[in-house]
mmCIF file of C-alpha atoms and ligand atoms in Angstrom:
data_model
loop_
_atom_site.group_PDB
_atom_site.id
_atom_site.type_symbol
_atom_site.label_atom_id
_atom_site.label_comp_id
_atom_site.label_asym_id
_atom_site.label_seq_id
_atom_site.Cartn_x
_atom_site.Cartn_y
_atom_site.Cartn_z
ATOM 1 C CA UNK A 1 -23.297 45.869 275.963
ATOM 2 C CA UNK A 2 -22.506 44.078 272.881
ATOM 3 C CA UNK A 3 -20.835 40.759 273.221
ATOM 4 C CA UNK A 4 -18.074 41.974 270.929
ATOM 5 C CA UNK A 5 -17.323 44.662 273.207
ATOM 6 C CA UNK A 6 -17.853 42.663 276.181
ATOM 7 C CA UNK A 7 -15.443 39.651 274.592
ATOM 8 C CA UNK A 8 -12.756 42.353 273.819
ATOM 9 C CA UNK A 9 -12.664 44.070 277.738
ATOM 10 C CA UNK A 10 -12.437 39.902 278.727
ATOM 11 C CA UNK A 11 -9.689 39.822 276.427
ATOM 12 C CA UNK A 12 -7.662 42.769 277.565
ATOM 13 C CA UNK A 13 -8.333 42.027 280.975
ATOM 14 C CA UNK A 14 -6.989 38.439 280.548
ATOM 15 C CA UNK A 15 -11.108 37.618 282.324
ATOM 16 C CA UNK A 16 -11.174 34.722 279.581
ATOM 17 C CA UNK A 17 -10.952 31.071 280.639
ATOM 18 C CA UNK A 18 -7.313 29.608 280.042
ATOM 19 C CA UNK A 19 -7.233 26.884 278.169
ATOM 20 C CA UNK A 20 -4.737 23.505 277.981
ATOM 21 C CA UNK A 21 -4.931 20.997 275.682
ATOM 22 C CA UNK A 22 -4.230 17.316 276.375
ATOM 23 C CA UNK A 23 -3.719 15.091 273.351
ATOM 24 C CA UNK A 24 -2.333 11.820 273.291
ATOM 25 C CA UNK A 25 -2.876 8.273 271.886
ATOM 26 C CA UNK A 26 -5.363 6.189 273.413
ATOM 27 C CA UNK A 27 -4.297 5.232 277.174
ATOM 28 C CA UNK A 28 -0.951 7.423 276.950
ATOM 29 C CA UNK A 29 -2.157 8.603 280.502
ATOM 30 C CA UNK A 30 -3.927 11.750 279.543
ATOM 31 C CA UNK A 31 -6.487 11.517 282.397
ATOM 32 C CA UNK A 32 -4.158 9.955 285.051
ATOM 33 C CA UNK A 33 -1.868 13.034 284.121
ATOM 34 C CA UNK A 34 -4.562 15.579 284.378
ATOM 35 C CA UNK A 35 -6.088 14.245 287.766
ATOM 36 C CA UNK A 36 -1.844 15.002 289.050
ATOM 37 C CA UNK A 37 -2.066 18.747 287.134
ATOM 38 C CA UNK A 38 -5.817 19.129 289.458
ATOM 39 C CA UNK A 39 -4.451 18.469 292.769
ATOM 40 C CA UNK A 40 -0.986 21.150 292.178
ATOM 41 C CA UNK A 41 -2.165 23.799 289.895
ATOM 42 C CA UNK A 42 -5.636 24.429 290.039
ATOM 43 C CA UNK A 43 -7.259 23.721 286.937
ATOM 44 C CA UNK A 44 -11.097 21.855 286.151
ATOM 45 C CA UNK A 45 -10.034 18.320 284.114
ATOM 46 C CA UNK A 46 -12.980 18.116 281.228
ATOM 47 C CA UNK A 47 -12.470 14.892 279.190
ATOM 48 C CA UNK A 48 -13.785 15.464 276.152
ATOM 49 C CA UNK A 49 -14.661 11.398 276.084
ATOM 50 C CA UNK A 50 -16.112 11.427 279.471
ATOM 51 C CA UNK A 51 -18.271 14.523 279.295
ATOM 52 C CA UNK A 52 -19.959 12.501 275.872
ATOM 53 C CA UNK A 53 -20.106 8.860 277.848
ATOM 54 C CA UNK A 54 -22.106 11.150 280.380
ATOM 55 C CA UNK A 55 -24.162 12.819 277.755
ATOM 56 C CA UNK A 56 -24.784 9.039 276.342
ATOM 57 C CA UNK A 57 -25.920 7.873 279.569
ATOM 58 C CA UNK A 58 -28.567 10.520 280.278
ATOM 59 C CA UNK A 59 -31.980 8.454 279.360
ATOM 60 C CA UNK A 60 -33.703 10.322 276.795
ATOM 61 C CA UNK A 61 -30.479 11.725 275.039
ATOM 62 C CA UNK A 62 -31.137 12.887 271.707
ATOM 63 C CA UNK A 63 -27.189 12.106 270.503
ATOM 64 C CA UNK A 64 -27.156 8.800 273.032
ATOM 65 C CA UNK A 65 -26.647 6.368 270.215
ATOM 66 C CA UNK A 66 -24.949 8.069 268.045
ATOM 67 C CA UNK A 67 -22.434 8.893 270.993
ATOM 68 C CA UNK A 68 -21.937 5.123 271.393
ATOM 69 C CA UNK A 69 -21.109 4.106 267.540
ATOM 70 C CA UNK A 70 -18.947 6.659 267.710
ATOM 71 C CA UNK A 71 -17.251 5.644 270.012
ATOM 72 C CA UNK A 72 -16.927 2.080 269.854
ATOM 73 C CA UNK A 73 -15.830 2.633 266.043
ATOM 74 C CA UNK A 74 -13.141 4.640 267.715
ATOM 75 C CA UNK A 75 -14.748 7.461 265.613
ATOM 76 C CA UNK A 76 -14.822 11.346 266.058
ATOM 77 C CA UNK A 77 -18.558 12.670 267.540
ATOM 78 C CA UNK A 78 -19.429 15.527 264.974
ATOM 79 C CA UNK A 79 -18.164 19.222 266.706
ATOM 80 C CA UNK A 80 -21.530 20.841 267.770
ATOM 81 C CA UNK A 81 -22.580 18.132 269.999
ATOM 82 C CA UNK A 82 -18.862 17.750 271.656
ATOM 83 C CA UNK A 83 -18.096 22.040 271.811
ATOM 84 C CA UNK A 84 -21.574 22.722 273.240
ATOM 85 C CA UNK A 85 -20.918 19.944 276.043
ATOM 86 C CA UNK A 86 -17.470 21.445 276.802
ATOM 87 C CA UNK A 87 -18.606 25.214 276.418
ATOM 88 C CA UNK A 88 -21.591 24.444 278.546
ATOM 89 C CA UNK A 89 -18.781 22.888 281.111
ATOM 90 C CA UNK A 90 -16.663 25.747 281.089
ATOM 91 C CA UNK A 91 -19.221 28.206 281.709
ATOM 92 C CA UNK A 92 -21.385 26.482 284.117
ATOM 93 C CA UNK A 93 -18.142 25.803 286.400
ATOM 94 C CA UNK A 94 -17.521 29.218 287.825
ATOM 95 C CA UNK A 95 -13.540 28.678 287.104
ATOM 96 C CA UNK A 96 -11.137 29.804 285.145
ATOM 97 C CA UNK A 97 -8.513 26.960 283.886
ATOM 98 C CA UNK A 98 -9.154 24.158 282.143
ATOM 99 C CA UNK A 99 -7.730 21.182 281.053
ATOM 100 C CA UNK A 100 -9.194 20.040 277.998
ATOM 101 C CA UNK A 101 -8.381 16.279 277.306
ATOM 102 C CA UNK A 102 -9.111 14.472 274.390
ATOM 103 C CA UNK A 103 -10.340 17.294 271.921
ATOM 104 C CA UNK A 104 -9.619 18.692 269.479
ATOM 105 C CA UNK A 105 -9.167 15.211 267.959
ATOM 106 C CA UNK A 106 -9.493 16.134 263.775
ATOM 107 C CA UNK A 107 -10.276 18.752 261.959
ATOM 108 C CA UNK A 108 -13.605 18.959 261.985
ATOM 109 C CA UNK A 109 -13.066 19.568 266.142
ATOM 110 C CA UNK A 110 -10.984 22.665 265.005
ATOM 111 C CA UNK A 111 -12.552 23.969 262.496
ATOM 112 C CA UNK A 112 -16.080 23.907 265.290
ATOM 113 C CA UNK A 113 -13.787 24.955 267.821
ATOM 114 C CA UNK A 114 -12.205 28.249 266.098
ATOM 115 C CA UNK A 115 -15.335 29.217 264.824
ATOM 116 C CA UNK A 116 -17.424 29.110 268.377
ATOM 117 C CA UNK A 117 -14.749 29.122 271.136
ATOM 118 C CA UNK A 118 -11.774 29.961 270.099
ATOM 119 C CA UNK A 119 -12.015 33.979 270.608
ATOM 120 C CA UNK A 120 -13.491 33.786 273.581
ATOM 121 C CA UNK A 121 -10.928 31.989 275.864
ATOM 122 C CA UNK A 122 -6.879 32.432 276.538
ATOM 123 C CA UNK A 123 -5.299 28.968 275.349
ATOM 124 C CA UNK A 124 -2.367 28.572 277.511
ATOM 125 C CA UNK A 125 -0.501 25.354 275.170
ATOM 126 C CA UNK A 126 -0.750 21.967 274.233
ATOM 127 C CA UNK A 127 0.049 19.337 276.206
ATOM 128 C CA UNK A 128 0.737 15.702 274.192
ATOM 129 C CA UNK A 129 1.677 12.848 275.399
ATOM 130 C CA UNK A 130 3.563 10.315 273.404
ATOM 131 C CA UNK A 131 3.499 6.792 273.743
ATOM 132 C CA UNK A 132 4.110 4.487 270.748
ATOM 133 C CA UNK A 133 0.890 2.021 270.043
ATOM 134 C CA UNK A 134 2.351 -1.166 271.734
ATOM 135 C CA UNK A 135 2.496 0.378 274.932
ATOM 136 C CA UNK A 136 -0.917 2.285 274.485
ATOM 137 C CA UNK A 137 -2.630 -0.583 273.511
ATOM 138 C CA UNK A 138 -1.136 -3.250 276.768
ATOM 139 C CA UNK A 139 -2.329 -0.325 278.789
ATOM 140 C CA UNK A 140 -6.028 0.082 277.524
ATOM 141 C CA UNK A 141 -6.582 -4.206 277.765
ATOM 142 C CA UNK A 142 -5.373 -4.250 281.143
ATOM 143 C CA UNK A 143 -7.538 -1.346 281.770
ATOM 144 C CA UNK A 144 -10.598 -3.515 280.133
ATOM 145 C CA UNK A 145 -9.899 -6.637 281.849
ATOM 146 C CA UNK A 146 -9.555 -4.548 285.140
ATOM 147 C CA UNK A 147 -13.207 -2.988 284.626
ATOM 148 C CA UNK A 148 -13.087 -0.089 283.115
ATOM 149 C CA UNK A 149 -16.324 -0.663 281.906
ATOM 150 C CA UNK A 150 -15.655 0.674 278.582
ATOM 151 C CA UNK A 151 -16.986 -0.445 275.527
ATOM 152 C CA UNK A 152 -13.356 0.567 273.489
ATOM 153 C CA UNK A 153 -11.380 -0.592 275.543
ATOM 154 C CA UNK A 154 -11.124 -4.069 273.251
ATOM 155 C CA UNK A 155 -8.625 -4.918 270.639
ATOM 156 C CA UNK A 156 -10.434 -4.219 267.543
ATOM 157 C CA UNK A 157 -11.896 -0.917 268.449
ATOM 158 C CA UNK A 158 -8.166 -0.111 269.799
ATOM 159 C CA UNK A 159 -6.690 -0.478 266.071
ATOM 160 C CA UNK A 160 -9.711 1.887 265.208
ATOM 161 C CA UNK A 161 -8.572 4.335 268.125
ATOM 162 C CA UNK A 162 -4.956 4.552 266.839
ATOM 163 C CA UNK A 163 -5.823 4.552 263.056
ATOM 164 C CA UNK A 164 -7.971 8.027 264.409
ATOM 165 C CA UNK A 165 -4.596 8.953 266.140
ATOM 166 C CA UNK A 166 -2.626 8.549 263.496
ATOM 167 C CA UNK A 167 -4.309 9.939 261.015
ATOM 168 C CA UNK A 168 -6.608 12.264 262.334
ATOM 169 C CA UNK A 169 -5.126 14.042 265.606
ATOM 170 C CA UNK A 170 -1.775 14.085 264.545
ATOM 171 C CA UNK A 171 -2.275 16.924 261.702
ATOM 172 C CA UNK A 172 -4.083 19.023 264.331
ATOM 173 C CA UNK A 173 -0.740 18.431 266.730
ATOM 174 C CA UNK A 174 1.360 19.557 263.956
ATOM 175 C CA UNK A 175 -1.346 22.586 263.334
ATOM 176 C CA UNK A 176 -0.188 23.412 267.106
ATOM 177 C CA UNK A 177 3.559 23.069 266.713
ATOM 178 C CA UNK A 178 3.311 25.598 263.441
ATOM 179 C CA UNK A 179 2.259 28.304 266.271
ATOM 180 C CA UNK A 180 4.876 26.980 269.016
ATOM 181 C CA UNK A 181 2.337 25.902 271.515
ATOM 182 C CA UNK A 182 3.188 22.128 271.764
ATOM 183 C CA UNK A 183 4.649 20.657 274.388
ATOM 184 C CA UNK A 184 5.610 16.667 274.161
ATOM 185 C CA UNK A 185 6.100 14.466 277.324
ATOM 186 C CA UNK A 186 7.820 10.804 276.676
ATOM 187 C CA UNK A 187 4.659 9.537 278.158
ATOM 188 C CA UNK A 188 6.036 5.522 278.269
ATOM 189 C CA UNK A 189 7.440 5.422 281.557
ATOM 190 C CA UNK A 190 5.662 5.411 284.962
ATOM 191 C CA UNK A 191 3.181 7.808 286.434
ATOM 192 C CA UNK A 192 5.190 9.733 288.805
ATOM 193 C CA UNK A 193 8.651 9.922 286.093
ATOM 194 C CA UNK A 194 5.844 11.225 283.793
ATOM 195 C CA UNK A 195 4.640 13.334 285.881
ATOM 196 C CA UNK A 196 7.465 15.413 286.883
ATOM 197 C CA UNK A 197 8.340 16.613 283.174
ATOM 198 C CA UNK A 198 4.682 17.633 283.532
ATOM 199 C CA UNK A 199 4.970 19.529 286.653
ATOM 200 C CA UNK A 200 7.959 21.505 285.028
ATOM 201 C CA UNK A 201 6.172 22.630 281.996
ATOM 202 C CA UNK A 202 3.770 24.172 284.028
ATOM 203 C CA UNK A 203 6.025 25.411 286.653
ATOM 204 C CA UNK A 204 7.805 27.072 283.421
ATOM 205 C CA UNK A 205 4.642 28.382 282.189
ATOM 206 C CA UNK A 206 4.410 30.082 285.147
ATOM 207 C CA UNK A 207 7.098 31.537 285.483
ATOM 208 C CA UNK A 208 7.614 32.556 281.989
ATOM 209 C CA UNK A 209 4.593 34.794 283.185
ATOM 210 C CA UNK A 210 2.884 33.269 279.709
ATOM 211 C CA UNK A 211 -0.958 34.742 281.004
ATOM 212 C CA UNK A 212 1.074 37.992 281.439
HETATM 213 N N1 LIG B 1 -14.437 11.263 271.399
HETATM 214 C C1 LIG B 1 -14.890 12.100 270.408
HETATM 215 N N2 LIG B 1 -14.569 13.421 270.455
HETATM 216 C C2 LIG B 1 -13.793 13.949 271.427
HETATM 217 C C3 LIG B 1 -13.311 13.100 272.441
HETATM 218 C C4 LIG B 1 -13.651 11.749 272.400
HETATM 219 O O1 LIG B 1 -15.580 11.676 269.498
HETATM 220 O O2 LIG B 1 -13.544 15.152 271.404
HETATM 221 C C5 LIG B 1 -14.824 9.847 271.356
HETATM 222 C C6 LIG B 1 -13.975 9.053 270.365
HETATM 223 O O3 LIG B 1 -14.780 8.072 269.797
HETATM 224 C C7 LIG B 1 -12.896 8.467 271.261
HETATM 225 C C8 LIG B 1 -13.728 8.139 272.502
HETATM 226 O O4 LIG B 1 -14.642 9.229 272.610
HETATM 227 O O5 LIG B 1 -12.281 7.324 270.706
HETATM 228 C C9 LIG B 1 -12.938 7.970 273.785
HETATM 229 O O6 LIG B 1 -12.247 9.150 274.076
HETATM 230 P P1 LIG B 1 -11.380 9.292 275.421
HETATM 231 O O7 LIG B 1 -10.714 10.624 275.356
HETATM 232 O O8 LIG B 1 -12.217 8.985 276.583
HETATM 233 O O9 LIG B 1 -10.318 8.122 275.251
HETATM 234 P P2 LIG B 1 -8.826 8.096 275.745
HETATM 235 O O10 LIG B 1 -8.042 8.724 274.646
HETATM 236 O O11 LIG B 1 -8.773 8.872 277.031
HETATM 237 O O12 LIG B 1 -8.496 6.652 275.939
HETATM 238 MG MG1 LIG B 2 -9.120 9.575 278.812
#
């Protein structure tokens, strides 16, 4: 069958993957949040910045150091390489809802995104978390100094980090909010206060019937 015809039949059947977004500054608590959204609803977490640290790590990787500038320059990884490792995710998982945090970060992530994925999954909403930079940035050091092991997780990539935040993810945020599907959690206070805004927007969701 044609995929076209076979994409459409997943679409009226509501068969397609569903699809959250989880954007946030650096250490607003995306992952910490998503790991609490795993256990109660059901969904796969895919970080966007763990699934390329993995692909960076693999010896032999074509994109390994090119992953790393990247990232220690607190710089967006060029769409193909960072869709194909979340596509190939998605469809090698045998599930059906994701949480996709980190990504899409700028435009270049949406542009590769709505071109390749887009049509072919059910996005649910976007979750963001806000968290002004002071509190990010105490976070991420204490983080460091704890042993995360990460090579951004110092001061001067930080700035880099937010400066990408700032000027970079927040345009594809407001992108979202033109088409209502934003959602914004006061992300400064602790885990579990964070956490149950969280749990209510998807609660809501759910009851709103929104894959209905
Ligand atoms: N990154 C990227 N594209 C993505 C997601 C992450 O290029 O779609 C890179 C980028 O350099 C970013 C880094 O990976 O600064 C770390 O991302 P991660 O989401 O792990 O950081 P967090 O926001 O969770 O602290
Ligand atoms: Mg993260």
């Amino acid at each position: 069958m044609a995929s076209s015809v076979l994409r459409a039949i997943r679409k009226a059947t509501k068969m397609q993957p569903k699809i959250v977004f989880v954007l946030g500054g650096p250490g607003a608590g995306k992952g910490t949040q998503c790991q609490k959204i795993v256990e109660n609803f059901g969904y796969v977490h895919l970080s966007a910045g763990d699934l390329l640290r993995e692909e960076r790590n693999k010896p032999g990787s074509e994109y390994g150091e090119l992953i790393e500038n990247y990232i220690r320059e607190g710089k967006i990884v060029p769409v193909e390489i960072t869709c194909s490792l979340l596509e190939n995710a998605i469809n090698g998982s045998g599930k059906d809802k994701f949480l996709v945090d980190g990504f899409p970060r700028n435009q270049n992530n949406l542009d590769g995104w709505n071109k390749s994925v887009a049509d072919k999954i059910q996005l649910q909403f976007v979750l963001v978390f806000e968290c002004p930079m002071e509190i990010c940035t105490e976070r991420c050091l204490s983080r460091g100094a704890g042993g995360s092991g990460r090579s951004d997780d110092n001061l001067e990539s930080l700035k880099k980090r937010f400066n990408t935040y700032l000027n970079e993810t927040k345009p594809i945020i407001d992108y979202y909010e033109k088409l209502s599907l934003v959602r914004r959690i006061d992300a400064t206070r602790s885990a579990d206060e964070v956490y149950d805004d969280v749990k209510k927007i998807f609660q809501d969701y759910d009851v709103a019937g929104g894959d209905k």
